[in-house]
Short mmCIF file of C-alpha atoms and ligand atoms in Angstrom, two decimals:
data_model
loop_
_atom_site.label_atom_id
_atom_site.label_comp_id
_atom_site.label_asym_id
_atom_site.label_seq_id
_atom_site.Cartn_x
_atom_site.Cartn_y
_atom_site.Cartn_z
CA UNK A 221 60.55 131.54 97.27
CA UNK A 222 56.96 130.08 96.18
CA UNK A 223 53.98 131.24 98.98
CA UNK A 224 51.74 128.83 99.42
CA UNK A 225 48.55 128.73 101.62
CA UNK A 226 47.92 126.72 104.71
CA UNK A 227 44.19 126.69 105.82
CA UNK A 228 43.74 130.30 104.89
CA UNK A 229 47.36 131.87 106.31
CA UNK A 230 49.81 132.62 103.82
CA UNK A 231 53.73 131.07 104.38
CA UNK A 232 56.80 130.58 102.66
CA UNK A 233 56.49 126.62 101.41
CA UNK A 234 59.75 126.14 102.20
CA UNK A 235 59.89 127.31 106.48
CA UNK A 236 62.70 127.25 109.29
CA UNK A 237 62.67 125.23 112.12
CA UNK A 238 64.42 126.57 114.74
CA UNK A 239 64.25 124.36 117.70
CA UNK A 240 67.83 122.75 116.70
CA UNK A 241 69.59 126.29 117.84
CA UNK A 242 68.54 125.72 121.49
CA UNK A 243 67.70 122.29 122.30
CA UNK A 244 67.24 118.47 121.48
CA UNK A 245 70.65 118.10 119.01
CA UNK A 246 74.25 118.76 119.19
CA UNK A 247 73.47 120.43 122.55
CA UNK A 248 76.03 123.10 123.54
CA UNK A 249 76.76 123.68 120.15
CA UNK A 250 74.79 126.38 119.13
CA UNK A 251 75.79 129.09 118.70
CA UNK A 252 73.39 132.23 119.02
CA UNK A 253 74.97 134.53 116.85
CA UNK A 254 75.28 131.81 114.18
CA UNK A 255 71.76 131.43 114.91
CA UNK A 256 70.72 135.01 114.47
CA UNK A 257 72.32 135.11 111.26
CA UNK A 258 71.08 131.87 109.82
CA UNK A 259 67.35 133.03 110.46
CA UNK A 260 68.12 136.73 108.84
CA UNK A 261 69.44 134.55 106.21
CA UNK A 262 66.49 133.08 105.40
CA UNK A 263 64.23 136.27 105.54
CA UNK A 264 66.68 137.48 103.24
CA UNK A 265 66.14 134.49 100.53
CA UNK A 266 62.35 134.79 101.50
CA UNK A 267 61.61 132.72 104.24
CA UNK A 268 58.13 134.23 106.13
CA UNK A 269 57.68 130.91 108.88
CA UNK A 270 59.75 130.46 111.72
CA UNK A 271 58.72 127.68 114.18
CA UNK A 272 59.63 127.97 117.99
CA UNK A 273 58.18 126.43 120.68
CA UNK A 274 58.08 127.58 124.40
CA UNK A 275 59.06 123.64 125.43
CA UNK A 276 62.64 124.10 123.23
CA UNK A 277 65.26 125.20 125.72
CA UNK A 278 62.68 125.79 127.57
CA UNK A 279 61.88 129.45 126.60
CA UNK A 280 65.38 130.26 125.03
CA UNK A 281 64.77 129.81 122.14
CA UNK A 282 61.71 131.50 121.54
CA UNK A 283 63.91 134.30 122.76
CA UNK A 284 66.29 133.63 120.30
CA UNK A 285 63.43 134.08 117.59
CA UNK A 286 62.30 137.54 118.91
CA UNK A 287 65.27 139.21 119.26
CA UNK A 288 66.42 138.26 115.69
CA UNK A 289 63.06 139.24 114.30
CA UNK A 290 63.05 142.62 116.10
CA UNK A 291 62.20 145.47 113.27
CA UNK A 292 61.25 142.29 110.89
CA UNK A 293 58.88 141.54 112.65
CA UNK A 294 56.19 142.22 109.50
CA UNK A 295 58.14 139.80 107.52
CA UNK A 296 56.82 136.61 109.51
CA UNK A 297 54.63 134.23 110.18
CA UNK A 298 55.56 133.62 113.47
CA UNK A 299 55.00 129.61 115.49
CA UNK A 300 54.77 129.27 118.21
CA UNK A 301 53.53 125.62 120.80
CA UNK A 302 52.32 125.40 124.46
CA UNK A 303 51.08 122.19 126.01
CA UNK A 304 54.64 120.36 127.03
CA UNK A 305 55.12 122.70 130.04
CA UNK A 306 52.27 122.32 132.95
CA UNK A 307 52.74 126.25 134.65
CA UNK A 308 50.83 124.92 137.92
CA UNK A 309 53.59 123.46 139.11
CA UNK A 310 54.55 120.18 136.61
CA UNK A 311 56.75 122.18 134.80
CA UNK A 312 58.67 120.80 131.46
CA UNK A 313 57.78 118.05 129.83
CA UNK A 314 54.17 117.62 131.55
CA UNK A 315 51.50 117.69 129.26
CA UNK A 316 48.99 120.66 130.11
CA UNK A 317 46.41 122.38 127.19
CA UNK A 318 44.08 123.55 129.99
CA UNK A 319 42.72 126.92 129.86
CA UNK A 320 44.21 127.84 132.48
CA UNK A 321 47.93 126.66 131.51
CA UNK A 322 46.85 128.28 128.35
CA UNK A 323 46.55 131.69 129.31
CA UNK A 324 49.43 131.57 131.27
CA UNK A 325 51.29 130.35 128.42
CA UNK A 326 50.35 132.45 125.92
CA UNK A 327 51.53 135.88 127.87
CA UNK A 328 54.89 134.15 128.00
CA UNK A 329 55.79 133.39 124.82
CA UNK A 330 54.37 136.98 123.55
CA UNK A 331 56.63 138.56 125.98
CA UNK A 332 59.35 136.14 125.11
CA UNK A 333 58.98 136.63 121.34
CA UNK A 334 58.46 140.28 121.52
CA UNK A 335 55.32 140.64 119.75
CA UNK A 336 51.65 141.34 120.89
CA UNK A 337 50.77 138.55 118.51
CA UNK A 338 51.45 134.79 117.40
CA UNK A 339 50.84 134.19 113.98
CA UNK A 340 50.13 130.61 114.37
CA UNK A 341 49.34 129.01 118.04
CA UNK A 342 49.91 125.22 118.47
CA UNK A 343 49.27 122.70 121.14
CA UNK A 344 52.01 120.84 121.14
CA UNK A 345 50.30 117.42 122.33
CA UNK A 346 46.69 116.52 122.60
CA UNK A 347 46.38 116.44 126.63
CA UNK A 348 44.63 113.13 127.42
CA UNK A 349 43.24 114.93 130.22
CA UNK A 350 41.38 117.87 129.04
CA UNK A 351 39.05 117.92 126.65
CA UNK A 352 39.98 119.38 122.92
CA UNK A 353 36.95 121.13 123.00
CA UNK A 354 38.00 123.22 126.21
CA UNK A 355 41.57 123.48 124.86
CA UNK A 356 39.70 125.20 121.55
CA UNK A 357 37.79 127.11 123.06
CA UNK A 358 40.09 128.87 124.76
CA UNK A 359 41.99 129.43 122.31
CA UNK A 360 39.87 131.08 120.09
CA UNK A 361 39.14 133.72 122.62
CA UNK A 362 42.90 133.81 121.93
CA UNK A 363 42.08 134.81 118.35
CA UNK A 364 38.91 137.11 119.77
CA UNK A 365 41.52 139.17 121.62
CA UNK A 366 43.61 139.37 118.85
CA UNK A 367 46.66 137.85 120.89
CA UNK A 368 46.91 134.77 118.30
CA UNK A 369 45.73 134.55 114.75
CA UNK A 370 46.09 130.96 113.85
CA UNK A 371 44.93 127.73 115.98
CA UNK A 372 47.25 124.88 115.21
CA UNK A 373 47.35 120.87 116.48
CA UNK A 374 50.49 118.83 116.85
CA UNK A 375 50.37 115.24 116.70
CA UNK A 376 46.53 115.10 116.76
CA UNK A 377 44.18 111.66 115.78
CA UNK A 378 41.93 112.26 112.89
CA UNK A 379 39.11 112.28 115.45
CA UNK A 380 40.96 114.54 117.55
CA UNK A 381 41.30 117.10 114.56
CA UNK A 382 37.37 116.62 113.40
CA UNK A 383 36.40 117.87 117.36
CA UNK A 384 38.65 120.93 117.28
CA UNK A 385 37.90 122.13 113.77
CA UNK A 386 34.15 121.99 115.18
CA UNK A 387 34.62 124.02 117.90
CA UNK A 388 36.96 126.95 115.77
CA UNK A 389 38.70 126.53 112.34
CA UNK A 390 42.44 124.93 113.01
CA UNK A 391 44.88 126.43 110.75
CA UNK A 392 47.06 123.38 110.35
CA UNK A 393 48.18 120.42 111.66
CA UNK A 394 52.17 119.48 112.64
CA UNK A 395 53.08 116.37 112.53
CA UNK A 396 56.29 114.13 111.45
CA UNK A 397 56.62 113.84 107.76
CA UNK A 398 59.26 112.51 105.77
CA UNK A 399 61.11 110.29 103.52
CA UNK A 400 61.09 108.16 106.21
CA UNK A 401 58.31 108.78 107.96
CA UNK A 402 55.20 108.27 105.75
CA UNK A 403 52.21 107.98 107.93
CA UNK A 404 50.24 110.63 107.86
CA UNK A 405 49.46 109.69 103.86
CA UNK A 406 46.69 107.28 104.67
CA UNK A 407 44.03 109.17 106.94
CA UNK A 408 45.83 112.60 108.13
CA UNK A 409 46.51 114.25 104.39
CA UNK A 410 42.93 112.87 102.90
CA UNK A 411 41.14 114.59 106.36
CA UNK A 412 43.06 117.75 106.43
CA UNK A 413 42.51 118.00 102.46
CA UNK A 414 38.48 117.48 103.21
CA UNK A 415 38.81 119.62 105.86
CA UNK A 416 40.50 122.79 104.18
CA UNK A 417 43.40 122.38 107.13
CA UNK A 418 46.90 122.75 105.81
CA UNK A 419 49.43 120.55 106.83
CA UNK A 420 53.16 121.34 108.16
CA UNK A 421 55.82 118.40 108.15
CA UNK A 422 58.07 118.76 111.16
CA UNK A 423 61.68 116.75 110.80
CA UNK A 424 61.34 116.81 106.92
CA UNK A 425 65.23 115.86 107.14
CA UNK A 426 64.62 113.04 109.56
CA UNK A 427 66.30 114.82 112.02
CA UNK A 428 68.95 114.96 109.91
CA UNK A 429 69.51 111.45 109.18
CA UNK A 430 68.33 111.79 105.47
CA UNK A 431 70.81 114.41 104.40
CA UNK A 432 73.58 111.61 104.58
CA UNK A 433 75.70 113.81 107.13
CA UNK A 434 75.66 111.12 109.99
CA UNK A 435 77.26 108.36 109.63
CA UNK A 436 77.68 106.62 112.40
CA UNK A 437 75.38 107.29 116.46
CA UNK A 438 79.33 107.64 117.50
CA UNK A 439 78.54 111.40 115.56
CA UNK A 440 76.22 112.30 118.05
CA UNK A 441 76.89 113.56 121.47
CA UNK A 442 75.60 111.56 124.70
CA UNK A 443 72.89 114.40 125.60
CA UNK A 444 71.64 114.64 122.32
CA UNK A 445 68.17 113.49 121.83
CA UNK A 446 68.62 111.24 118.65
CA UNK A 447 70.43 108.91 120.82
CA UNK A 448 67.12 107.77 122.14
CA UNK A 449 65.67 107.63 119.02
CA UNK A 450 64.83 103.57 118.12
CA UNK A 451 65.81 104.60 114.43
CA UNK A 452 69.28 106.01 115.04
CA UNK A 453 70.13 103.34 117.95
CA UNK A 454 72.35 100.12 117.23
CA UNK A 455 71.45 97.75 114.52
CA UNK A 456 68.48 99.76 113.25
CA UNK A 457 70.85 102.60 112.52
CA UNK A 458 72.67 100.66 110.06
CA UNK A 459 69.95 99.26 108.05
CA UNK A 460 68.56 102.44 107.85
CA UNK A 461 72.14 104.09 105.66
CA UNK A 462 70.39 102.17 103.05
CA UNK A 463 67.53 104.42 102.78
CA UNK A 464 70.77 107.10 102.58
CA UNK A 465 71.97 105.40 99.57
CA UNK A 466 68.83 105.20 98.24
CA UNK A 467 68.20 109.33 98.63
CA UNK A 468 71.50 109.91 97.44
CA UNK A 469 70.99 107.95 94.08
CA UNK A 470 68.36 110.21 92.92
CA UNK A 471 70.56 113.23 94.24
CA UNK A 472 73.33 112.39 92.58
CA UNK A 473 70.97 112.02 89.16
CA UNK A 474 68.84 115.28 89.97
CA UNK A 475 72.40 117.15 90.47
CA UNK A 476 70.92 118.67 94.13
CA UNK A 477 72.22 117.97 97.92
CA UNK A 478 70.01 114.85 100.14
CA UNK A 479 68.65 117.36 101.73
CA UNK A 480 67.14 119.45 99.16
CA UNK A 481 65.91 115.95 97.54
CA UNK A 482 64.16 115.33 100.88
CA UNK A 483 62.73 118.63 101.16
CA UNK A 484 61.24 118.37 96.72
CA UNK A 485 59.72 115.11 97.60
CA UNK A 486 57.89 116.62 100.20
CA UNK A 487 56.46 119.75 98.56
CA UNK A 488 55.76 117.65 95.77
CA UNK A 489 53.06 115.93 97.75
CA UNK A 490 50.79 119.16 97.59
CA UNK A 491 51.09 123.03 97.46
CA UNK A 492 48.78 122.76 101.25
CA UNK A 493 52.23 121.50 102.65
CA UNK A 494 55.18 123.83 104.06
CA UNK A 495 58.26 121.82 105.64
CA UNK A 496 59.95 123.74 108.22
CA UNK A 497 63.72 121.82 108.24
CA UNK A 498 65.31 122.55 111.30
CA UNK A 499 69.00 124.19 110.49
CA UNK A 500 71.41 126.59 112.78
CA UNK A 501 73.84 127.06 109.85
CA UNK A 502 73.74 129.76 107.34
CA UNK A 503 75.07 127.66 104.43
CA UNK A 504 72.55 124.68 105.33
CA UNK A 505 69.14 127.35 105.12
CA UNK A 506 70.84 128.33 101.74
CA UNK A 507 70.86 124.79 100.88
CA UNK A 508 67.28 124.27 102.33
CA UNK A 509 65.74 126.85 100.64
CA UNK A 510 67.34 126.34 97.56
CA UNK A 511 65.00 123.16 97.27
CA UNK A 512 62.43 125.13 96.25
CA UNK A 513 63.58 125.49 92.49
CA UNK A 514 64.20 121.54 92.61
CA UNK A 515 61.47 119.56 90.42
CA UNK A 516 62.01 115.57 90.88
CA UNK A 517 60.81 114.21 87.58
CA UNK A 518 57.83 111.70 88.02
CA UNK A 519 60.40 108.61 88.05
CA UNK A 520 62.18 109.96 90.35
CA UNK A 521 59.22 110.48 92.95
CA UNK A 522 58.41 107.36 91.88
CA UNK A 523 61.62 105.70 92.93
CA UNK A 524 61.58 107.77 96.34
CA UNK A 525 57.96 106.69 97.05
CA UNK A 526 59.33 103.08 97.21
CA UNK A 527 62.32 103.72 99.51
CA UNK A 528 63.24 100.26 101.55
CA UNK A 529 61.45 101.12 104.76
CA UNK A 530 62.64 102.80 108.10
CA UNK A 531 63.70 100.23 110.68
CA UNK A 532 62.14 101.40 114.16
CA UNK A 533 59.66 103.25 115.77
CA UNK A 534 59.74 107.43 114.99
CA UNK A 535 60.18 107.84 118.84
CA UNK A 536 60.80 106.35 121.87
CA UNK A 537 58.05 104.63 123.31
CA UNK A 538 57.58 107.56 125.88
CA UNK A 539 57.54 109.47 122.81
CA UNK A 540 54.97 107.37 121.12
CA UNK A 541 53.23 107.41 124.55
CA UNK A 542 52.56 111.00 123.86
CA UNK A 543 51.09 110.94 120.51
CA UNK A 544 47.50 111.01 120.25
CA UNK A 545 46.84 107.89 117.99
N1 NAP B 872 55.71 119.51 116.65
C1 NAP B 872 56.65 118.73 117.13
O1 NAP B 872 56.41 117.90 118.02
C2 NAP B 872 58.04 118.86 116.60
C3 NAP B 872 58.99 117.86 116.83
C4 NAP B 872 60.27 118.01 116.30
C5 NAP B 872 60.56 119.14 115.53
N2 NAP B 872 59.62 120.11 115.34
C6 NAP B 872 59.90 121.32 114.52
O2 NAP B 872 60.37 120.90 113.24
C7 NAP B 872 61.62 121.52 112.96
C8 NAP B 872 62.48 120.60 112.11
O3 NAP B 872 62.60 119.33 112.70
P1 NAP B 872 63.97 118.73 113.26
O4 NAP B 872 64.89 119.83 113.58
O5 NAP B 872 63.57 117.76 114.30
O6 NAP B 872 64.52 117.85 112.08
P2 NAP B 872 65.00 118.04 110.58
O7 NAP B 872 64.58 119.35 110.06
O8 NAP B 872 64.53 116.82 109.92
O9 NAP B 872 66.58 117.96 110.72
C9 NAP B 872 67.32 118.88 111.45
C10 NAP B 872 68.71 118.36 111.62
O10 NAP B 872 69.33 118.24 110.35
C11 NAP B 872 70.49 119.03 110.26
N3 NAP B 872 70.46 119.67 108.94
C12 NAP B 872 69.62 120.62 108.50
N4 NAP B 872 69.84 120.92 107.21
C13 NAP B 872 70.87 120.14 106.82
C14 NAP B 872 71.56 119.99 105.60
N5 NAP B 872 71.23 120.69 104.53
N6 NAP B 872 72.59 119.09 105.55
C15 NAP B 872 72.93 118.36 106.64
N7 NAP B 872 72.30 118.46 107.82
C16 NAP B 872 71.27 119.34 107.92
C17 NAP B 872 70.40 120.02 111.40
O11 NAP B 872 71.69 120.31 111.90
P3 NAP B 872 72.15 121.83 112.21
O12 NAP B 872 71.11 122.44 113.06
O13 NAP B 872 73.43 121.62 112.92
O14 NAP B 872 72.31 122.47 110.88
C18 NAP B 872 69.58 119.27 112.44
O15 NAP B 872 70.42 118.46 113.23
C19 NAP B 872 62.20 121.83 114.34
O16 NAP B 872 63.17 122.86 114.28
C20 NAP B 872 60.97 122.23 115.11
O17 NAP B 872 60.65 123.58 114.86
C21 NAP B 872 58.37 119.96 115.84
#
């Protein structure tokens, strides 16, 4: 597996998500020792960045990650977000990056991970009520202490990005990137590029969707968060199987899996980008990381640059109510 650098810390280009083994999808099918292997999987095929989050279970799976890292723990670049649980008393889902919250935070998921550091530190979402600068700051006394190494933004404006990389160097920036979902290409990419920031694509599969595995919303279970996604609700579902067909044309021609075409596209767009696609399956990180010997020829980036458009919003509106725009 290629390394690749992201602002100055060195990953795997081709990274595991891992909030899909604890929360959000299929929920109450995980399976933890599935789990467990799937992640010593990918070590095994080279994999150094794992992405947690103390928000996904809440704080189970971030257990998850340090017990199957125990005695490998030198192998990875271990992720890790706070900012979607409020520890004064708002609990999950309220949107907290003060200093306070931070600390708090921070003790938790190093306990919870097993580790007396975090590799890379994110806030998960800008907090529209305290200021970046004061979110920063704190956490490069963070870095000062030596309890994180990397300062990371989720979901952050341009301008939001340009005030936090004043205050300390920010490592990289997570946001949605995808097939699908090609935003961040006109202001993000050129800013983090001028910036020296490197940039990780979270949902590089489109939740899935893109690897031409769902079929039909009936797939998913009621809980499961995709159901209140605008993209995989109703009409907008359907028109969207034609971006599947699309994907699967140039699979079928490149002789690889939707998924690993997905995941080529993507690193094709720059060696300061490192997908981490989400998988709880053993065969499916085999499949993942495999995508890192795939080179699309130019025509077929080409072709996949002009996919028919996505047909709703990324989120839900309360989703898109949270991101810093
Ligand atoms: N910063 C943020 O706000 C944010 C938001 C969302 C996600 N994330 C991070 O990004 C990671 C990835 O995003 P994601 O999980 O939302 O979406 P994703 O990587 O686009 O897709 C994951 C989904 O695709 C399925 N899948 C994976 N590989 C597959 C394959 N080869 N063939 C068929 N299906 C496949 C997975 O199912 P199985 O698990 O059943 O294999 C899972 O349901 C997360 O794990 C998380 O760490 C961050």
């Amino acid at each position: 597996m290629k390394k690749i650098s992201i602002g100055g810390l060195q990953v795997s280009r081709i990274g595991l998500g891992a909030m899909s083994m604890s929360a959000f999808y299929d929920i109450g099918t995980a399976n933890d020792a599935e789990s467990t292997r799937a992640i010593h999987r990918a070590l095994d095929l080279g994999v150094t960045h794992i992405d947690t989050a103390e928000i996904y279970g809440p704080y189970i799976n971030e257990e998850l990650i340090g017990q199957a890292v125990k005695g490998r723990r030198d192998q990875v670049v271990l992720a890790t977000k706070f900012g979607f649980i409020s520890h004064a008393g708002g609990g999950p889902g309220v949107i907290d990056s003060s200093p306070t919250n931070i600390r708090v935070a921070v003790e938790g998921s190093l306990k919870r991970l097993g580790t007396d550091y975090i590799d890379l530190y994110y806030q998960h979402r800008v907090d529209p009520n305290t200021p970046i600068e004061d979110t920063v700051g704190a956490l490069a006394k963070l870095v000062v202490e030596g309890k994180i190494r990397h300062i990371g933004l989720s979901e952050a404006s341009p301008r939001t990005i340009r005030r936090a990389h004043a205050v300390h160097p920010i490592t990289a920036l997570q946001t949605e990137y995808s097939l699908w979902t090609r935003d961040p290409e006109a202001e993000l990419l050129p800013l983090l590029r001028e910036l020296g920031v490197g940039f990780v694509p979270y949902s590089p599969l489109g939740h899935g969707f893109l690897t031409g595995e769902i079929r039909s919303p009936e797939q998913l279970g009621d809980d499961d968060w995709r159901k209140t996604n605008p993209r995989f609700i109703g009409e907008n579902f359907q028109r969207n199987l034609r971006i599947v067909e699309e994907v699967k044309a140039v699979a079928v021609e490149a002789g690889a899996t939707l998924a690993q075409v997905a995941l080529a596209w993507l690193l094709a767009q720059g060696d300061d980008i490192a997908p981490i696609p989400g998988t709880k399956r053993v065969a499916r990180v085999e499949e993942n990381t495999a995508a890192d010997q795939l080179e699309l020829s130019a025509e077929q980036i080409n072709r996949l640059n002009n996919l028919t458009s996505a047909t709703g919003e990324r989120h839900s509106e309360a989703g898109m109510a949270a991101i810093d725009r």
